[in-house]
CSV table of C-alpha atoms in Angstrom, one decimal:
chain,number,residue,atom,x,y,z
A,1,UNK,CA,-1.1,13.3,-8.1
A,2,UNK,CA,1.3,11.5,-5.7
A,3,UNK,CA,0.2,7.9,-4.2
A,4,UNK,CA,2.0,5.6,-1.6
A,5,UNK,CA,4.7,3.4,-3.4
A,6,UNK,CA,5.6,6.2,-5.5
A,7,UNK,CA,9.2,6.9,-6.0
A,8,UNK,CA,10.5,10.1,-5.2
A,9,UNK,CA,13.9,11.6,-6.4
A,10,UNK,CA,15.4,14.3,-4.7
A,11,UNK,CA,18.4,16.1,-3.5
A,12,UNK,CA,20.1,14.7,0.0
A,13,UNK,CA,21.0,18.1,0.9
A,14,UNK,CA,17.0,18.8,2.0
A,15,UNK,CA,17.9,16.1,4.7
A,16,UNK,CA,18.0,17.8,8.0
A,17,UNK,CA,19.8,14.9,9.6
A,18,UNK,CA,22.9,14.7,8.5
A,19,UNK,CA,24.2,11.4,10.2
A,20,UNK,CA,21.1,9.5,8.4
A,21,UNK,CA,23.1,10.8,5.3
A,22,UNK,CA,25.7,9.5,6.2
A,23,UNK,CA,24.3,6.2,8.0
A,24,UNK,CA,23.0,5.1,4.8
A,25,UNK,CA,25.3,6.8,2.7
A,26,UNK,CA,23.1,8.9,0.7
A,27,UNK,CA,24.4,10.1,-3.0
A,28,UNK,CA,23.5,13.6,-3.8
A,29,UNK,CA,20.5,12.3,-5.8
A,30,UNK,CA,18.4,10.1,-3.4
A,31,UNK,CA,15.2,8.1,-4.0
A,32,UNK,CA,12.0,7.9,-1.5
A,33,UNK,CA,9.4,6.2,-1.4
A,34,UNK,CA,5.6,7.8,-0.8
A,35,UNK,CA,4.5,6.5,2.5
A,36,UNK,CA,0.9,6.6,3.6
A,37,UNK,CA,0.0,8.8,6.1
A,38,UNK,CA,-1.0,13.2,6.9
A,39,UNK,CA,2.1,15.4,6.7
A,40,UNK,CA,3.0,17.6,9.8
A,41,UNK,CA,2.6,20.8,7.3
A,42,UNK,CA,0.6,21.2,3.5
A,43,UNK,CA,4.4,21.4,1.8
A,44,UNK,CA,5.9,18.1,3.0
A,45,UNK,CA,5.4,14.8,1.6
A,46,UNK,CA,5.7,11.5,4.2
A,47,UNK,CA,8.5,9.3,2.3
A,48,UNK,CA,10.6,6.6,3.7
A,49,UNK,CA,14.2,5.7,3.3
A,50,UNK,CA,15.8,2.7,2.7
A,51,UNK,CA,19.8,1.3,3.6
A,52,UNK,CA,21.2,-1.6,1.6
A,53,UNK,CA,20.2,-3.9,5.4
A,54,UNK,CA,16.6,-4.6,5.5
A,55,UNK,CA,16.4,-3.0,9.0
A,56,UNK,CA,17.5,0.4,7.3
A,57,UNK,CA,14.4,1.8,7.3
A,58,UNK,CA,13.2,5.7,7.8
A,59,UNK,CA,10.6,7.5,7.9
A,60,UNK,CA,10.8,11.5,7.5
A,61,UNK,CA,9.2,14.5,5.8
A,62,UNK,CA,10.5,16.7,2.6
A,63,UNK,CA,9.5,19.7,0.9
A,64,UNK,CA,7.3,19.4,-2.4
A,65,UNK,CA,9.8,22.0,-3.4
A,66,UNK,CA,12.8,19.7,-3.4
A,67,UNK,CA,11.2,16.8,-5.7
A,68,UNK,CA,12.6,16.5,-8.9
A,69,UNK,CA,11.3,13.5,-10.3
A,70,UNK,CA,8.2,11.3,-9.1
A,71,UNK,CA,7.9,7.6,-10.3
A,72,UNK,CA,4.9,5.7,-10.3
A,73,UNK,CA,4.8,2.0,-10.0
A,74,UNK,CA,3.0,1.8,-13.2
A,75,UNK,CA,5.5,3.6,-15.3
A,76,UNK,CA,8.3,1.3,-15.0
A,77,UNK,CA,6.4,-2.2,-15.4
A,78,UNK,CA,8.5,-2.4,-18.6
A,79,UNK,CA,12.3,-2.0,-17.3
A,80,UNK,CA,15.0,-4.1,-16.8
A,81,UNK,CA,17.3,-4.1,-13.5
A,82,UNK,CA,20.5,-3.5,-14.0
A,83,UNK,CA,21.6,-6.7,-12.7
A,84,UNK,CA,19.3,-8.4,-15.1
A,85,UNK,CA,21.7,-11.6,-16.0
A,86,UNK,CA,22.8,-11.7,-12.3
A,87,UNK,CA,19.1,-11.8,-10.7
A,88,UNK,CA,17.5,-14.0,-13.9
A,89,UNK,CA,16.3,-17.1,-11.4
A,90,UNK,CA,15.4,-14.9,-8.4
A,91,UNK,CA,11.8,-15.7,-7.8
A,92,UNK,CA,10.7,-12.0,-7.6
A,93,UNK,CA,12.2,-11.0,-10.9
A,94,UNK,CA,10.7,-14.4,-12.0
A,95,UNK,CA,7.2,-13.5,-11.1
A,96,UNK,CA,8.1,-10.1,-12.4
A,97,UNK,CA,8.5,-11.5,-16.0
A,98,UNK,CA,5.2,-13.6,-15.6
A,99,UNK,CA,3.2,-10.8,-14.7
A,100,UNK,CA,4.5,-8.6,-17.5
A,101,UNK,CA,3.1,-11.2,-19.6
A,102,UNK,CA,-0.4,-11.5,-18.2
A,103,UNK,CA,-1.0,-8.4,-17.2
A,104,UNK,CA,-0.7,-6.4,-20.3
A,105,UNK,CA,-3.0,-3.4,-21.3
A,106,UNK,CA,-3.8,-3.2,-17.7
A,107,UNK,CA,-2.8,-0.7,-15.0
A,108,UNK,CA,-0.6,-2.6,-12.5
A,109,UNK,CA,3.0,-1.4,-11.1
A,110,UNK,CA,5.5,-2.9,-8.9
A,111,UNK,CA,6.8,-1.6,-5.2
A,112,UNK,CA,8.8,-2.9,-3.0
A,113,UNK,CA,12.4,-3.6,-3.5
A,114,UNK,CA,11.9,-4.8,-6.9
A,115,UNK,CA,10.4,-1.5,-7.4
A,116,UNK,CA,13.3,0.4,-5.7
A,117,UNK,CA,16.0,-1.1,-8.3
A,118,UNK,CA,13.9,-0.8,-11.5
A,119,UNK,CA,13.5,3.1,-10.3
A,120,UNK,CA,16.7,3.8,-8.7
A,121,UNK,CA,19.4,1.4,-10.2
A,122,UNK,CA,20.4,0.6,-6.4
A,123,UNK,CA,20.6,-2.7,-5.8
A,124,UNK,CA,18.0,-3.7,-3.3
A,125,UNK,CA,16.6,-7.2,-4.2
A,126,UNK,CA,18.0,-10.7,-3.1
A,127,UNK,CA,16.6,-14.3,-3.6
A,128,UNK,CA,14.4,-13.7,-0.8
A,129,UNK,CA,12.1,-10.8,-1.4
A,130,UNK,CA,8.8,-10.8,-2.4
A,131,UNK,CA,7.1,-9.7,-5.1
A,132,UNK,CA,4.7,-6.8,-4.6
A,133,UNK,CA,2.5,-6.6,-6.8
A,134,UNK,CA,-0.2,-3.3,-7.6
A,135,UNK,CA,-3.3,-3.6,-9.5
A,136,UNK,CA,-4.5,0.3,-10.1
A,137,UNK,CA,-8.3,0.5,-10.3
A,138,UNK,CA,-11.3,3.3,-9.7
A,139,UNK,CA,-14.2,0.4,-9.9
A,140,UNK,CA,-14.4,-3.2,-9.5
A,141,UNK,CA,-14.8,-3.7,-13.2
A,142,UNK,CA,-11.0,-2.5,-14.0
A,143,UNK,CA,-9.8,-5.2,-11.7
A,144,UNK,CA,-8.4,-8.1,-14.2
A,145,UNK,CA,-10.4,-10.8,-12.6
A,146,UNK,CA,-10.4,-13.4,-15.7
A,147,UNK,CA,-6.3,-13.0,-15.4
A,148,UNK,CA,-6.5,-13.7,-11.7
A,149,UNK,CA,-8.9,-16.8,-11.9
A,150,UNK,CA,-7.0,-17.9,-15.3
A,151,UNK,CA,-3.8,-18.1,-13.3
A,152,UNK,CA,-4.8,-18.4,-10.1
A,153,UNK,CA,-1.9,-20.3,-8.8
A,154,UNK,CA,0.7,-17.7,-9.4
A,155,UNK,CA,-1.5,-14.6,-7.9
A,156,UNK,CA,-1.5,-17.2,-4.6
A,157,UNK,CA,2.2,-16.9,-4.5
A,158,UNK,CA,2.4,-13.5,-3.0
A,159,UNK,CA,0.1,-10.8,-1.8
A,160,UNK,CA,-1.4,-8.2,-4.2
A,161,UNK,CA,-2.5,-4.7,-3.2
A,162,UNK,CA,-5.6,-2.8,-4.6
A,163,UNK,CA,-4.5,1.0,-4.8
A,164,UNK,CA,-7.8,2.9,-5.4
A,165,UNK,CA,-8.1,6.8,-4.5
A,166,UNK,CA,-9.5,6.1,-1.5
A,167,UNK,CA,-6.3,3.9,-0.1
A,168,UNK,CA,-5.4,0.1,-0.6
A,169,UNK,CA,-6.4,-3.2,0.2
A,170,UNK,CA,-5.7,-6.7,-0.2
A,171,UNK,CA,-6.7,-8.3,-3.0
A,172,UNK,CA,-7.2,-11.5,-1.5
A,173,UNK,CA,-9.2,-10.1,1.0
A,174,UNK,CA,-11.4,-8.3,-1.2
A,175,UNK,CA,-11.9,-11.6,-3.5
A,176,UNK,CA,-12.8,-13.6,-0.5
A,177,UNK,CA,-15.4,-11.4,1.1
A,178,UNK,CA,-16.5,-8.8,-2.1
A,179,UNK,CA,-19.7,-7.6,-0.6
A,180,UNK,CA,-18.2,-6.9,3.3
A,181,UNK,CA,-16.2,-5.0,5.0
A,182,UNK,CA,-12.1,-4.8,4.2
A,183,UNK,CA,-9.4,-3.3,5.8
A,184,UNK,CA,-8.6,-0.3,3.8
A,185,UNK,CA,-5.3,1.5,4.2
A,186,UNK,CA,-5.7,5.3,4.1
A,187,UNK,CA,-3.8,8.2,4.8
A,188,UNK,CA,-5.2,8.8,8.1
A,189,UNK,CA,-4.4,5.3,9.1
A,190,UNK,CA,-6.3,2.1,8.5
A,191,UNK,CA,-10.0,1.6,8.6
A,192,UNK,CA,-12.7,-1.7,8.0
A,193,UNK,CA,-15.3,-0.5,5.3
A,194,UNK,CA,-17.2,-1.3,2.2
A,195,UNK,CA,-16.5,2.3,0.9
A,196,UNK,CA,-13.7,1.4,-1.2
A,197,UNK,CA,-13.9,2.9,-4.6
A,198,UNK,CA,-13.9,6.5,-5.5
């Protein structure tokens, strides 16, 4: 099963437009990432590119065919960038470590651009980004909610996302207001709703 923030490899030559190829100058083996959102036919997947310049963003369809790999955010909570020694005091590869620590035995993952370089070995983070954190649960109980209150100031310092089957929310939102309605992010766009778990 595929989910938004997964990570996608595939082969450029499935890219129909050739000058994005070259505008962001695509390897043979390029990495997408899942986006959210209905595909224009049942054998595409949404994905979005990303350039080395945060404005290098796009958003375009591929064949299931032409997917070689698929990543999810989970599966690479344990990996190193490759620039390990050169990033140590970012703050995202900070709060990277910390998490690793208190989030063990659950199911969490990382997107974003952290994500992107622990995936792709492109570098893609800088002192500025932010850390985007994923908690993966199917009911409120596999949330990690004595973790979050235990260390309560360093969940504060960025925003987490909730990725059920039904879509994602914010996690501060859902901890402020439990019982009400919550914007959930589906694939047909997003919606308010107390119909959040599966």
């Amino acid at each position: 099963m595929k989910f938004a923030h997964d990570i996608v490899r595939f082969n450029q030559a499935v890219i129909q437009q050739r000058e994005l190829v070259r505008q962001l100058a695509l390897s043979k083996q390029v990495f997408g990432v899942i986006r959210r959102g209905l595909p224009s036919q049942p054998d595409l997947v949404p994905i979005g590119l990303r350039g080395i310049a945060r404005n290098q963003r796009f958003a375009l369809e591929i064949p299931t065919t032409a997917i070689q790999a698929i990543i999810h955010p989970w599966e690479i909570t344990k990996r190193e960038s490759f620039r390990a020694a050169e990033i140590a005091q970012f703050p995202v590869y900070e709060q990277y470590h910390v998490a690793q620590k208190i989030l063990a035995g659950f199911k969490w993952g990382v997107g974003g651009s952290l994500g992107f370089e622990l995936t792709s070995g492109i570098q893609a983070i800088k002192p500025t980004s932010d850390f985007d954190l994923l908690l993966y649960a199917n009911a409120p109980t596999e949330i990690p909610l004595s973790v979050i209150i235990k260390n309560r100031l360093f969940f504060e310092q960025f925003d987490t996302q909730v990725i059920t089957l039904k879509g994602g929310f914010a996690l501060k939102e859902y901890l402020r207001t439990p019982d009400k309605k919550i914007l959930l992010k589906t694939d047909t766009g997003p919606i308010l709703t107390k119909e959040i778990w599966s």
